[in-house]
PDB file of C-alpha atoms in Angstrom:
ATOM      1  CA  UNK A 760       4.969   2.401  -2.442  1.00 86.00           C
ATOM      2  CA  UNK A 761       6.643   2.530  -5.832  1.00 89.00           C
ATOM      3  CA  UNK A 762       4.515   2.162  -8.959  1.00 89.00           C
ATOM      4  CA  UNK A 763       4.806   2.680 -12.706  1.00 89.00           C
ATOM      5  CA  UNK A 764       2.156   5.305 -13.352  1.00 91.00           C
ATOM      6  CA  UNK A 765       0.719   6.474 -16.676  1.00 91.00           C
ATOM      7  CA  UNK A 766       0.940  10.273 -16.650  1.00 90.00           C
ATOM      8  CA  UNK A 767       0.105  10.939 -20.294  1.00 89.00           C
ATOM      9  CA  UNK A 768       0.113   9.309 -23.713  1.00 90.00           C
ATOM     10  CA  UNK A 769       3.274   7.553 -24.846  1.00 89.00           C
ATOM     11  CA  UNK A 770       5.883   5.339 -23.219  1.00 89.00           C
ATOM     12  CA  UNK A 771       7.885   8.429 -22.192  1.00 93.00           C
ATOM     13  CA  UNK A 772       4.980   9.305 -19.866  1.00 90.00           C
ATOM     14  CA  UNK A 773       5.144   6.037 -17.925  1.00 90.00           C
ATOM     15  CA  UNK A 774       6.953   7.158 -14.756  1.00 93.00           C
ATOM     16  CA  UNK A 775       8.247   5.332 -11.681  1.00 95.00           C
ATOM     17  CA  UNK A 776       6.727   7.243  -8.766  1.00 95.00           C
ATOM     18  CA  UNK A 777       6.248   6.986  -5.008  1.00 95.00           C
ATOM     19  CA  UNK A 778       2.573   6.995  -4.095  1.00 90.00           C
ATOM     20  CA  UNK A 779       0.776   6.390  -0.823  1.00 91.00           C
ATOM     21  CA  UNK A 780      -0.646   2.971  -0.078  1.00 92.00           C
ATOM     22  CA  UNK A 781      -4.384   3.182  -0.819  1.00 91.00           C
ATOM     23  CA  UNK A 782      -7.071   2.277   1.718  1.00 95.00           C
ATOM     24  CA  UNK A 783      -9.844   0.017   0.405  1.00 97.00           C
ATOM     25  CA  UNK A 784     -13.379   1.394   0.311  1.00 97.00           C
ATOM     26  CA  UNK A 785     -16.313  -0.562   1.799  1.00 98.00           C
ATOM     27  CA  UNK A 786     -16.585  -2.979  -1.175  1.00 97.00           C
ATOM     28  CA  UNK A 787     -12.898  -3.067  -2.156  1.00 97.00           C
ATOM     29  CA  UNK A 788      -9.773  -5.120  -1.489  1.00 96.00           C
ATOM     30  CA  UNK A 789      -6.171  -4.044  -1.073  1.00 96.00           C
ATOM     31  CA  UNK A 790      -3.915  -6.574  -2.818  1.00 95.00           C
ATOM     32  CA  UNK A 791      -0.127  -6.764  -2.442  1.00 94.00           C
ATOM     33  CA  UNK A 792       0.825  -7.544  -6.009  1.00 92.00           C
ATOM     34  CA  UNK A 793       3.365 -10.338  -6.425  1.00 94.00           C
ATOM     35  CA  UNK A 794       3.313 -10.708 -10.235  1.00 94.00           C
ATOM     36  CA  UNK A 795       1.910  -8.903 -13.261  1.00 91.00           C
ATOM     37  CA  UNK A 796       1.460  -9.736 -16.910  1.00 89.00           C
ATOM     38  CA  UNK A 797       1.569  -6.831 -19.314  1.00 86.00           C
ATOM     39  CA  UNK A 798      -0.291  -7.472 -22.538  1.00 89.00           C
ATOM     40  CA  UNK A 799      -1.414  -5.817 -25.752  1.00 91.00           C
ATOM     41  CA  UNK A 800      -4.198  -3.853 -24.025  1.00 90.00           C
ATOM     42  CA  UNK A 801      -1.703  -2.299 -21.581  1.00 89.00           C
ATOM     43  CA  UNK A 802       0.478  -1.157 -24.486  1.00 90.00           C
ATOM     44  CA  UNK A 803      -2.580   0.204 -26.330  1.00 90.00           C
ATOM     45  CA  UNK A 804      -3.542   2.195 -23.205  1.00 88.00           C
ATOM     46  CA  UNK A 805      -0.049   3.709 -22.989  1.00 89.00           C
ATOM     47  CA  UNK A 806      -0.144   4.556 -26.709  1.00 90.00           C
ATOM     48  CA  UNK A 807      -3.556   6.249 -26.342  1.00 89.00           C
ATOM     49  CA  UNK A 808      -5.296   3.784 -28.672  1.00 90.00           C
ATOM     50  CA  UNK A 809      -7.495   1.886 -26.175  1.00 89.00           C
ATOM     51  CA  UNK A 810     -10.439   3.959 -24.841  1.00 87.00           C
ATOM     52  CA  UNK A 811      -8.431   7.206 -24.764  1.00 82.00           C
ATOM     53  CA  UNK A 812     -11.273   9.261 -23.234  1.00 83.00           C
ATOM     54  CA  UNK A 813     -11.629   6.854 -20.306  1.00 80.00           C
ATOM     55  CA  UNK A 814      -7.872   6.440 -19.768  1.00 79.00           C
ATOM     56  CA  UNK A 815      -6.920  10.098 -19.375  1.00 79.00           C
ATOM     57  CA  UNK A 816      -6.269  10.126 -15.594  1.00 82.00           C
ATOM     58  CA  UNK A 817      -3.035   9.047 -13.905  1.00 83.00           C
ATOM     59  CA  UNK A 818      -3.115   5.337 -13.050  1.00 83.00           C
ATOM     60  CA  UNK A 819      -1.071   2.129 -13.014  1.00 84.00           C
ATOM     61  CA  UNK A 820      -1.827   0.302 -16.291  1.00 82.00           C
ATOM     62  CA  UNK A 821      -1.902  -3.413 -15.452  1.00 87.00           C
ATOM     63  CA  UNK A 822      -4.619  -5.668 -16.845  1.00 84.00           C
ATOM     64  CA  UNK A 823      -3.527  -8.913 -15.160  1.00 91.00           C
ATOM     65  CA  UNK A 824      -2.059  -9.244 -11.681  1.00 92.00           C
ATOM     66  CA  UNK A 825      -1.767 -11.783  -8.871  1.00 96.00           C
ATOM     67  CA  UNK A 826      -1.037 -11.314  -5.202  1.00 96.00           C
ATOM     68  CA  UNK A 827      -2.169 -11.588  -1.599  1.00 98.00           C
ATOM     69  CA  UNK A 828      -5.038  -9.678   0.006  1.00 98.00           C
ATOM     70  CA  UNK A 829      -3.653  -7.283   2.605  1.00 97.00           C
ATOM     71  CA  UNK A 830      -6.861  -5.590   3.733  1.00 97.00           C
ATOM     72  CA  UNK A 831     -10.586  -5.810   3.043  1.00 97.00           C
ATOM     73  CA  UNK A 832     -13.321  -3.186   3.070  1.00 97.00           C
ATOM     74  CA  UNK A 833     -16.042  -3.161   5.717  1.00 97.00           C
ATOM     75  CA  UNK A 834     -18.668  -4.742   3.416  1.00 97.00           C
ATOM     76  CA  UNK A 835     -16.473  -7.507   1.939  1.00 97.00           C
ATOM     77  CA  UNK A 836     -17.576 -10.987   3.039  1.00 96.00           C
ATOM     78  CA  UNK A 837     -16.217 -13.369   0.408  1.00 96.00           C
ATOM     79  CA  UNK A 838     -12.493 -12.723   0.973  1.00 97.00           C
ATOM     80  CA  UNK A 839     -10.150 -12.342   3.945  1.00 97.00           C
ATOM     81  CA  UNK A 840      -6.710 -10.832   4.482  1.00 96.00           C
ATOM     82  CA  UNK A 841      -4.121 -13.437   3.515  1.00 97.00           C
ATOM     83  CA  UNK A 842      -6.169 -14.943   0.683  1.00 97.00           C
ATOM     84  CA  UNK A 843      -4.280 -15.398  -2.575  1.00 95.00           C
TER      85      UNK A 843
END
């Protein structure tokens, strides 16, 4: 899948990459994202202002997202695949 991934501090380190589709752990969900809202916190993460010690790994910086559940972990009981 394609994703915008933070690979360092600064907007120049936000890269469009191909990454494998993750598998949900026992208590996790896999959500196919249909829409995102980028906000001030996302920009602060990219700029290295918001919790810089905790945000040092590569990740996709999105605070708000909506989509459809594709897969559930083995211990998930409240949601099902197809839920929005």
